[in-house]
XYZ file of C-alpha atoms in Angstrom:
580
model
C -6.755 45.464 -46.709
C -8.085 42.049 -45.581
C -11.525 42.383 -44.002
C -12.431 39.742 -41.383
C -16.168 39.330 -41.833
C -18.621 36.580 -40.711
C -22.043 37.551 -42.154
C -23.880 34.895 -40.030
C -22.892 36.759 -36.831
C -22.646 40.206 -38.089
C -26.083 41.248 -37.322
C -26.442 39.633 -33.803
C -27.227 42.148 -31.102
C -28.310 41.866 -27.526
C -29.186 44.147 -24.559
C -27.769 44.002 -21.063
C -28.169 46.535 -18.262
C -29.997 48.883 -20.487
C -27.237 49.001 -23.145
C -27.242 47.412 -26.584
C -24.262 45.295 -27.601
C -23.362 43.972 -31.107
C -21.387 40.868 -31.552
C -18.070 41.320 -33.276
C -17.836 39.680 -36.756
C -14.601 37.912 -36.005
C -12.788 35.973 -33.328
C -9.370 35.385 -32.145
C -8.128 31.669 -31.896
C -10.285 30.048 -29.257
C -7.211 28.533 -27.345
C -5.810 32.006 -27.141
C -9.031 33.329 -25.756
C -8.955 30.423 -23.206
C -5.919 32.181 -21.750
C -8.142 35.138 -20.551
C -10.038 32.768 -18.345
C -8.476 33.768 -15.067
C -9.598 37.445 -15.664
C -12.797 36.874 -17.597
C -14.411 34.635 -14.842
C -14.144 37.709 -12.414
C -14.968 40.309 -15.209
C -11.643 41.817 -14.427
C -9.870 44.159 -16.919
C -12.992 44.462 -18.965
C -15.022 47.513 -19.626
C -17.278 46.638 -16.679
C -14.568 45.940 -14.240
C -15.183 46.935 -10.675
C -13.003 47.112 -7.432
C -14.914 44.073 -6.316
C -13.837 42.170 -9.490
C -10.301 43.201 -8.925
C -10.296 42.038 -5.236
C -11.834 38.734 -6.292
C -9.186 38.219 -8.955
C -6.184 39.099 -6.832
C -7.425 36.778 -4.080
C -7.594 33.905 -6.408
C -4.707 34.407 -8.778
C -2.625 32.481 -9.676
C -4.515 29.105 -9.441
C -3.109 26.386 -7.135
C -2.949 23.908 -10.044
C -4.055 23.157 -13.465
C -4.445 19.745 -14.883
C -5.129 18.646 -18.555
C -3.682 16.103 -20.988
C -0.266 16.545 -22.566
C -1.596 18.039 -25.770
C -2.678 21.095 -23.875
C 0.970 22.177 -23.562
C 0.557 24.120 -26.808
C -3.004 24.937 -26.056
C -4.499 26.074 -22.818
C -1.221 25.934 -20.738
C 0.665 28.103 -23.266
C -2.132 30.615 -23.770
C -2.531 31.139 -20.065
C 1.236 31.602 -19.591
C 1.651 33.866 -22.592
C -1.254 36.105 -21.625
C -0.181 36.601 -17.967
C 3.287 37.366 -19.025
C 2.121 39.848 -21.542
C -0.022 41.593 -18.989
C 2.936 41.635 -16.539
C 5.450 43.242 -18.839
C 3.191 45.135 -21.201
C 3.004 45.028 -24.974
C 6.027 47.080 -26.194
C 8.588 49.642 -25.308
C 5.791 52.297 -24.772
C 3.989 50.138 -22.261
C 6.764 48.359 -20.169
C 4.417 47.415 -17.428
C 0.987 45.628 -17.749
C -1.928 45.612 -15.408
C -0.563 42.620 -13.458
C 2.863 44.246 -12.823
C 1.812 45.369 -9.267
C 1.244 41.838 -8.204
C 4.422 39.873 -9.126
C 7.306 39.629 -11.501
C 7.478 36.680 -13.934
C 3.867 35.937 -12.985
C 2.241 32.588 -14.120
C -1.478 31.874 -14.070
C -0.860 28.677 -12.092
C 1.474 27.390 -9.328
C 1.488 23.780 -10.311
C 0.687 22.078 -13.580
C -0.045 18.394 -14.118
C 0.282 17.206 -17.773
C -1.697 13.948 -18.035
C -0.200 11.235 -20.222
C -2.185 9.210 -22.812
C -4.123 6.116 -22.056
C -2.881 3.020 -23.946
C -4.354 -0.458 -24.276
C -3.215 -3.464 -22.313
C -0.251 -4.028 -24.625
C 0.852 -0.417 -24.451
C -0.561 0.493 -28.013
C -2.550 3.501 -28.671
C -6.352 2.890 -28.568
C -8.008 3.002 -32.040
C -11.430 2.101 -33.250
C -9.782 0.492 -36.434
C -7.726 -1.775 -34.074
C -10.734 -2.615 -31.908
C -8.816 -2.082 -28.682
C -10.779 0.704 -27.248
C -12.049 0.087 -23.668
C -15.384 1.638 -22.969
C -15.445 3.266 -19.524
C -19.029 2.227 -18.856
C -18.077 -1.391 -18.998
C -15.348 -0.907 -16.225
C -17.592 1.281 -14.267
C -20.431 -1.253 -14.198
C -18.067 -4.183 -13.483
C -15.282 -3.052 -11.208
C -16.677 0.275 -10.165
C -15.641 3.951 -10.273
C -13.417 3.725 -7.305
C -11.428 0.852 -8.676
C -11.013 2.709 -11.967
C -9.881 5.843 -10.191
C -7.460 4.072 -7.930
C -5.837 2.289 -10.830
C -5.288 5.521 -12.843
C -3.742 7.144 -9.795
C -1.583 4.228 -8.808
C -0.448 2.753 -12.012
C 1.944 5.340 -13.140
C 2.798 9.042 -12.463
C 0.163 11.410 -14.082
C 2.448 12.607 -16.739
C 3.358 9.070 -18.053
C 1.300 7.234 -20.502
C -0.305 4.236 -18.874
C -1.696 0.789 -20.026
C -5.367 0.319 -19.401
C -7.719 -2.618 -19.590
C -10.512 -4.377 -17.469
C -7.901 -6.898 -16.451
C -5.547 -4.246 -14.908
C -8.338 -2.578 -13.064
C -9.501 -6.059 -11.811
C -5.944 -6.705 -10.431
C -6.219 -3.387 -8.490
C -9.661 -4.439 -7.185
C -8.432 -7.822 -5.914
C -5.051 -6.541 -4.638
C -6.121 -3.507 -2.705
C -9.803 -3.077 -2.270
C -10.608 -6.673 -1.359
C -7.811 -6.734 1.243
C -9.071 -3.563 2.686
C -12.642 -4.856 2.715
C -11.654 -8.127 4.304
C -9.692 -6.231 7.006
C -12.726 -4.045 7.682
C -15.038 -7.166 7.724
C -12.740 -8.880 10.141
C -13.059 -5.850 12.562
C -16.858 -5.560 12.133
C -17.392 -9.329 12.629
C -15.558 -9.364 16.117
C -16.664 -5.972 17.179
C -20.289 -6.951 16.661
C -19.678 -10.019 18.773
C -17.667 -8.408 21.624
C -19.177 -4.842 21.397
C -16.011 -3.141 22.753
C -16.342 0.426 24.193
C -14.213 2.299 21.592
C -14.995 5.645 23.435
C -12.885 4.359 26.291
C -9.264 5.686 26.053
C -6.220 3.452 25.982
C -3.212 5.810 25.674
C -0.853 4.731 22.909
C 2.136 4.584 25.282
C 0.363 1.991 27.457
C -0.410 -0.356 24.472
C 1.515 -3.510 23.607
C 4.625 -3.023 21.374
C 2.806 -4.299 18.192
C 0.011 -1.731 18.734
C 2.435 1.001 19.286
C 4.345 -0.099 16.200
C 1.115 0.115 14.060
C 0.331 3.626 15.402
C 3.932 4.676 14.568
C 3.528 3.384 11.075
C 0.048 5.010 10.788
C 1.193 8.383 11.861
C 4.208 8.260 9.607
C 1.856 7.267 6.733
C -0.328 10.302 7.447
C 2.782 12.467 7.314
C 4.138 11.034 3.988
C 0.665 10.957 2.315
C 0.030 14.551 3.386
C 3.310 15.741 2.093
C 2.933 13.828 -1.160
C -0.640 15.210 -1.865
C 0.481 18.726 -1.094
C 3.161 18.301 -3.902
C 0.416 16.960 -6.251
C 2.163 13.634 -6.460
C -0.574 10.989 -6.109
C 1.162 7.916 -7.533
C 3.695 7.201 -4.665
C 0.869 8.259 -2.156
C -1.513 5.584 -3.341
C 1.240 2.885 -3.496
C 2.261 3.843 0.175
C -1.405 3.419 1.248
C -1.615 0.147 -0.656
C 1.567 -1.261 0.929
C 0.611 -0.212 4.486
C -2.941 -1.692 4.102
C -1.959 -4.975 2.405
C 1.455 -5.786 3.649
C 1.567 -4.152 7.201
C -2.082 -3.923 8.322
C -3.618 -7.102 6.989
C -0.761 -9.479 6.317
C 1.213 -8.511 9.427
C -0.860 -6.742 12.111
C -4.135 -8.562 11.765
C -2.552 -11.964 11.163
C -0.309 -11.582 14.176
C -3.141 -10.356 16.459
C -6.150 -12.677 15.510
C -5.919 -14.467 18.892
C -6.362 -11.247 20.660
C -9.708 -10.741 19.022
C -10.629 -14.435 19.410
C -10.135 -14.743 23.103
C -12.980 -14.708 25.452
C -11.628 -12.424 28.040
C -12.590 -8.633 27.527
C -9.529 -7.162 29.125
C -7.355 -4.025 28.378
C -5.176 -6.009 25.904
C -8.267 -6.860 23.834
C -9.679 -3.266 23.910
C -6.150 -1.967 22.831
C -6.306 -4.251 19.801
C -9.727 -2.978 18.908
C -8.778 0.577 19.429
C -5.667 0.235 17.323
C -7.318 -1.562 14.341
C -10.327 0.918 14.437
C -8.111 3.897 14.465
C -6.058 2.502 11.601
C -9.159 1.695 9.490
C -10.741 5.150 10.165
C -7.482 6.986 9.113
C -7.053 4.866 5.996
C -10.690 5.731 5.174
C -9.935 9.389 5.294
C -6.558 9.083 3.476
C -8.150 7.228 0.468
C -11.299 9.643 0.293
C -9.836 11.990 -2.373
C -9.109 9.045 -4.608
C -11.908 6.724 -3.818
C -14.870 8.784 -2.771
C -17.542 6.010 -2.719
C -16.047 3.126 -0.628
C -14.438 5.568 1.757
C -17.723 7.193 2.504
C -19.308 3.767 2.974
C -16.711 2.782 5.354
C -16.985 6.018 7.306
C -20.614 5.734 7.667
C -20.212 2.448 9.730
C -16.867 3.000 11.399
C -17.501 6.523 12.529
C -21.105 7.710 12.245
C -22.687 4.533 13.568
C -20.682 5.112 16.842
C -20.952 8.859 17.114
C -23.786 10.692 15.246
C -22.367 14.096 16.066
C -19.490 13.612 13.690
C -19.540 15.177 10.174
C -22.187 13.288 8.043
C -19.560 12.402 5.295
C -15.968 11.564 5.209
C -15.744 14.283 2.669
C -16.705 16.783 5.358
C -14.435 15.322 7.967
C -11.131 16.911 9.020
C -7.981 15.510 7.291
C -5.965 13.209 9.649
C -3.145 14.761 11.601
C -0.057 13.076 12.827
C 2.062 13.238 16.067
C 5.822 13.090 15.685
C 5.959 11.773 19.290
C 4.136 8.713 18.297
C 6.478 7.886 15.359
C 8.931 5.813 17.547
C 11.991 5.338 15.231
C 13.539 2.652 17.322
C 10.443 0.619 17.348
C 10.017 0.984 13.668
C 13.575 -0.180 13.034
C 13.311 -3.128 15.363
C 9.924 -4.221 13.791
C 11.357 -3.796 10.318
C 14.181 -6.122 11.187
C 11.686 -8.602 12.600
C 9.643 -8.498 9.420
C 12.649 -8.862 7.225
C 13.927 -11.876 9.156
C 10.439 -13.542 9.000
C 10.221 -12.974 5.223
C 13.610 -14.539 4.734
C 12.688 -17.402 7.059
C 9.549 -18.131 5.055
C 11.532 -18.057 1.866
C 14.116 -20.454 3.419
C 11.206 -22.822 4.479
C 9.732 -22.779 0.986
C 13.023 -23.638 -0.601
C 13.530 -26.556 1.924
C 10.135 -28.034 1.020
C 9.058 -28.132 4.626
C 5.315 -27.554 5.256
C 4.537 -24.320 7.151
C 2.801 -26.384 9.924
C 5.761 -28.574 10.554
C 7.758 -27.103 13.601
C 11.484 -26.967 13.179
C 14.196 -27.004 15.928
C 15.965 -23.793 15.310
C 16.376 -20.611 13.160
C 19.883 -18.787 12.944
C 19.421 -15.013 12.634
C 21.680 -12.271 11.515
C 20.856 -8.614 11.202
C 22.782 -5.600 9.929
C 23.714 -3.808 13.152
C 24.181 -4.280 16.862
C 21.228 -1.855 17.555
C 18.945 -4.048 15.365
C 20.211 -7.206 17.132
C 19.517 -5.779 20.545
C 16.082 -4.552 19.467
C 15.136 -7.799 17.860
C 15.883 -10.019 21.052
C 12.766 -8.739 22.912
C 10.677 -9.902 19.913
C 11.965 -13.301 19.914
C 8.558 -14.963 20.575
C 7.224 -13.389 17.464
C 10.007 -14.958 15.391
C 9.249 -18.391 16.944
C 5.546 -18.144 16.203
C 5.977 -16.638 12.632
C 8.605 -19.238 11.518
C 7.234 -22.077 13.705
C 10.575 -22.907 15.268
C 11.485 -23.765 18.889
C 14.670 -21.780 19.392
C 16.264 -18.628 17.957
C 20.024 -18.372 17.730
C 21.556 -14.968 17.043
C 24.715 -14.714 14.861
C 27.127 -11.747 15.086
C 26.300 -9.038 12.702
C 29.643 -9.733 10.897
C 29.236 -13.602 10.786
C 29.405 -15.397 7.458
C 27.290 -18.545 8.017
C 26.666 -19.308 4.314
C 28.626 -19.067 1.148
C 27.231 -17.085 -1.802
C 26.754 -17.036 -5.572
C 27.034 -13.458 -6.724
C 24.969 -12.238 -9.792
C 24.868 -8.883 -11.476
C 21.618 -6.864 -11.128
C 21.361 -6.335 -14.843
C 18.208 -4.101 -14.844
C 20.195 -1.727 -12.726
C 23.660 -1.814 -14.265
C 23.214 -3.506 -17.561
C 23.471 -0.238 -19.615
C 26.392 0.939 -17.574
C 28.415 -2.211 -18.118
C 27.266 -2.626 -21.704
C 29.578 -5.089 -23.716
C 31.493 -5.940 -20.579
C 28.682 -7.985 -19.103
C 30.282 -11.437 -19.921
C 33.567 -10.196 -18.356
C 31.563 -9.053 -15.231
C 30.034 -12.433 -14.855
C 33.423 -14.117 -15.157
C 34.894 -11.735 -12.475
C 31.971 -12.368 -10.142
C 32.439 -16.137 -10.416
C 36.181 -15.712 -9.415
C 35.734 -13.081 -6.675
C 35.559 -13.772 -2.981
C 31.706 -13.905 -2.600
C 31.933 -13.244 1.152
C 33.818 -10.046 0.497
C 30.958 -8.810 -1.762
C 28.439 -9.889 0.720
C 30.273 -8.048 3.488
C 30.294 -4.862 1.295
C 26.615 -5.165 0.682
C 25.932 -5.679 4.400
C 28.053 -2.640 5.366
C 26.653 -0.411 2.490
C 29.984 -0.179 0.696
C 30.839 -0.295 -2.976
C 32.726 -3.117 -4.682
C 35.517 -2.291 -7.123
C 35.964 -4.582 -10.060
C 38.234 -4.223 -13.054
C 36.455 -4.328 -16.430
C 37.790 -3.554 -19.886
C 41.113 -2.235 -18.537
C 39.472 0.138 -16.026
C 38.170 -0.141 -12.548
C 34.544 0.281 -11.992
C 32.824 0.875 -8.684
C 29.586 -0.921 -8.005
C 27.009 0.144 -5.307
C 25.623 -2.595 -3.030
C 22.378 -2.767 -5.013
C 24.303 -3.642 -8.163
C 24.592 -7.351 -7.071
C 22.216 -10.145 -6.039
C 23.273 -12.871 -3.650
C 22.059 -16.446 -3.724
C 22.875 -18.055 -0.290
C 24.333 -21.671 -0.439
C 23.131 -23.377 2.765
C 25.237 -25.856 4.800
C 24.007 -29.367 5.117
C 20.951 -29.683 7.402
C 19.951 -25.961 6.879
C 17.953 -23.824 4.520
C 19.084 -20.344 4.479
C 18.006 -17.009 2.821
C 20.018 -13.843 2.841
C 19.287 -10.335 1.577
C 20.973 -6.904 2.113
C 22.809 -8.143 5.232
C 19.790 -10.006 6.806
C 20.015 -13.762 7.195
C 17.584 -16.414 8.312
C 18.797 -20.111 8.286
C 16.387 -22.864 9.375
C 17.668 -26.039 10.937
C 15.601 -28.720 9.035
C 16.511 -31.767 11.144
C 13.255 -33.298 12.487
C 12.982 -35.224 15.710
C 10.003 -37.651 16.410
C 8.447 -35.182 18.685
C 8.552 -32.381 16.053
C 6.932 -34.758 13.437
C 4.213 -35.568 15.932
C 3.527 -31.946 16.584
C 3.388 -31.221 12.773
C 0.655 -33.925 12.559
C -1.387 -32.242 15.217
C -1.178 -28.843 13.540
C -2.596 -30.554 10.357
C -5.302 -31.938 12.435
C -6.175 -28.461 13.656
C -6.430 -27.150 10.211
C -8.793 -29.935 9.105
C -11.015 -29.415 12.114
C -11.358 -25.668 11.515
C -12.219 -26.397 7.871
C -14.844 -28.951 9.201
C -16.264 -26.166 11.365
C -16.848 -23.928 8.418
C -18.382 -26.897 6.455
C -20.706 -27.592 9.230
C -21.982 -23.912 9.146
C -20.699 -22.883 12.549
C -19.965 -19.342 13.631
C -16.434 -18.418 14.627
C -17.555 -18.002 18.299
C -19.388 -21.351 18.505
C -18.013 -23.983 21.036
C -18.139 -27.629 19.908
C -17.989 -31.200 21.156
C -15.230 -32.736 18.955
C -14.850 -36.379 17.860
C -11.530 -37.567 16.302
C -11.256 -41.182 15.153
C -7.832 -42.402 13.978
C -5.208 -45.096 14.576
C -1.471 -45.534 15.112
C 0.901 -42.587 14.971
C -1.936 -40.050 14.348
C -4.003 -41.275 17.314
C -0.946 -41.125 19.650
C -0.159 -37.617 18.474
C -3.805 -36.442 19.069
C -3.773 -37.892 22.605
C -0.428 -36.210 23.340
C -1.589 -32.738 22.324
C -5.381 -32.957 23.351
C -5.141 -29.708 25.363
C -3.692 -27.820 22.448
C -6.363 -29.008 20.062
C -9.111 -28.127 22.513
C -7.866 -24.591 22.791
C -7.277 -24.018 19.059
C -10.705 -25.127 17.790
C -12.953 -24.022 20.626
C -13.764 -27.497 21.699
C -15.160 -28.379 25.177
C -14.266 -32.038 24.913
C -12.630 -34.596 22.648
C -13.874 -38.117 22.194
C -12.657 -40.862 19.841
C -16.158 -41.649 18.394
C -16.464 -39.222 15.587
C -19.195 -41.233 13.771
C -21.647 -40.512 16.527
C -21.565 -36.852 15.953
C -24.229 -34.747 14.111
C -21.736 -33.644 11.569
C -18.775 -35.727 10.404
C -16.241 -35.954 7.489
C -13.165 -37.977 6.692
C -9.716 -36.586 5.725
C -6.184 -37.840 5.142
C -3.336 -36.586 7.273
C -0.009 -37.538 5.816
C -1.791 -40.547 4.165
C -3.385 -41.566 7.514
C -7.133 -41.540 7.852
C -8.908 -39.209 10.227
C -12.702 -38.933 10.784
C -13.750 -35.602 12.282
C -17.086 -35.420 14.176
C -18.650 -32.050 15.307
C -21.553 -31.186 17.600
C -22.403 -27.501 18.446
C -22.461 -26.772 22.160
C -25.837 -25.193 22.902
C-alpha cells in the first residue's frame, strides 16, 4: 500500500469553536480543489454546513460569468465543471443523484465563460525576456494611463483572441478616442462657461432641429446596442461602437456642423437646444464608458453632472445605467442623415481627387442615392450638402442613373481564397464585362454571375470594388450605389470667393496668434492690392461676420498686432485690435 505522508504538516493542529482539528498529511491537486470554490466560500456541503449556508449558495449559484486566460481551460474551468457535474449526477450507480440534483440537470458552475487570449508584442510574437520584447505595464500606466491601457485591451480584439501590445498601440488609442472625446468635452465647457445656458430648462426632443433629433436618435440607439452587447459579455464591438459614435458622428459631424450655433450671440431656443443635445450626449457617453474607463469617466461626470446638480450620485459608478426610448430612435431620420453623410464623404473624396482646395466654392454637385425614399429624405437636407461640399447647387440624379463609367476590381481579401487559382481569369472577365451592369447589381444588392474555370460562380455585391471614371469637367466618387460628382468648372466669381475664404482662415489664425479669446470682437485691417483687394471689398460683410470684426480698414500696419501672409501668391497684411 502506498502511504501518502507529508511529515512537515503531519503534526499541525489548530482549534476552532472549541474543537481541535488536525491537518491532513496530503492534498489533492490544487486545481481540482479550486473547483470546490463555489461551495467552500459559503461553507456548504462541509461538516459545518447550515441552512443559511445552503440558502446563500443556492442564491448565488451558478455564477454569472468567469474570466481567466486560455490556459485555465484545463485548470479552473475544467475542475469547476467536473465537480459540479459529479455532484449533480453522483459518483456511481449506487449514488445516481448528487447533492446538487435538486437544483438543475446538467448543471454548470457558471453561465458565461470568457477565455482571455495571450498578450503578444507589437509584431505579434510571444513576449520573452530573452527576446527583450516585454512591455512593463508600469511604463504604460505612467505614460498613457490606466484608462487608455484598459480601453486598448477591450477594443483591440475580442477577449478570446491573442492581441498585439505595445506603448505605440496604446498611444494610438489615446490619440484616436480619448483626445477626441476630451476635445469635444472641452468645446462644450468653453462655450457653456461663456454663455451659462440653463441646462435644467426642458427642450423636448420632438421640438429640436433635425440634426439634434438625429443625434438623440443615434445616442438612444447606441445605448440600446451597448447595453445588449455588454449583457452578452461582448466588450470589443461595444467599445468600437462607442468610439465610432464619439469620433465620427459626435465630433466630426455634429459638433463641426453646429459650431455656429454655439458661436452666435443670441441666446435663443435653438442655441439652448444645441447645448442640451451636446450635454446629454456627453453625459451618456461618460456613463457608457465607465465600466471600461473608470477614471476619465468619473472626472467628466464630476463636471458635467455634479457641478450642475449636487443631489446626483457622487460618482458615475453609483449613477443609474443610461436607458433608451424606442420612440426617440427615428429610423427615417437615421436613414436620411446616413444618406447625407455618405454623399458628403464621397463628395470630399471627389474633391480630393480633383485637387481643388476645400475652401474653393464649386458650381454644382450631382447626387445619386440608392432608393426613392432616401432621395426624398435627402432633399430637405440640401443646404447641409451645399455647406459641407462648398457648392452652389445640388442636382439629384435618378436612383438608376449611370452618370459615370467604372473600372471593376475583385475584393481579394474577401473572395481571394474562394476564387483561388482562378484570380487571373476573374480579373480578365471583369475587364471584359459591362461595368455598369455590375454597378447596377451592387446598387440593387444583387449577385453577379461570372463563369470561371468551366463553372458559374455567383458573387455578392461586396465581392467587387468600383472605381468611378469621371466625365470631363467633373470629379466623381461612387460607392455601394451612392454617387457624388463635383462640377469643377470655375467662374471668376467663384475664384474670388475662394480667395476670400482663404483670407478668413488667415485672419482666424492671426486672432489666435494675437492671443485673443474666441468671443473677442476686433477692429480688422487688411492691406492688399489687385485681385485680392477687389475680392475683400466685394465680400466685406461676409468677412466681418466670420471673424467677429466690427469694422474693416485698409491700413493694417496701424494696428496693435499685424502679420503678413500670402494668399495664392498675393501679399496680404493683417492687422488686429481688440475691441474693449
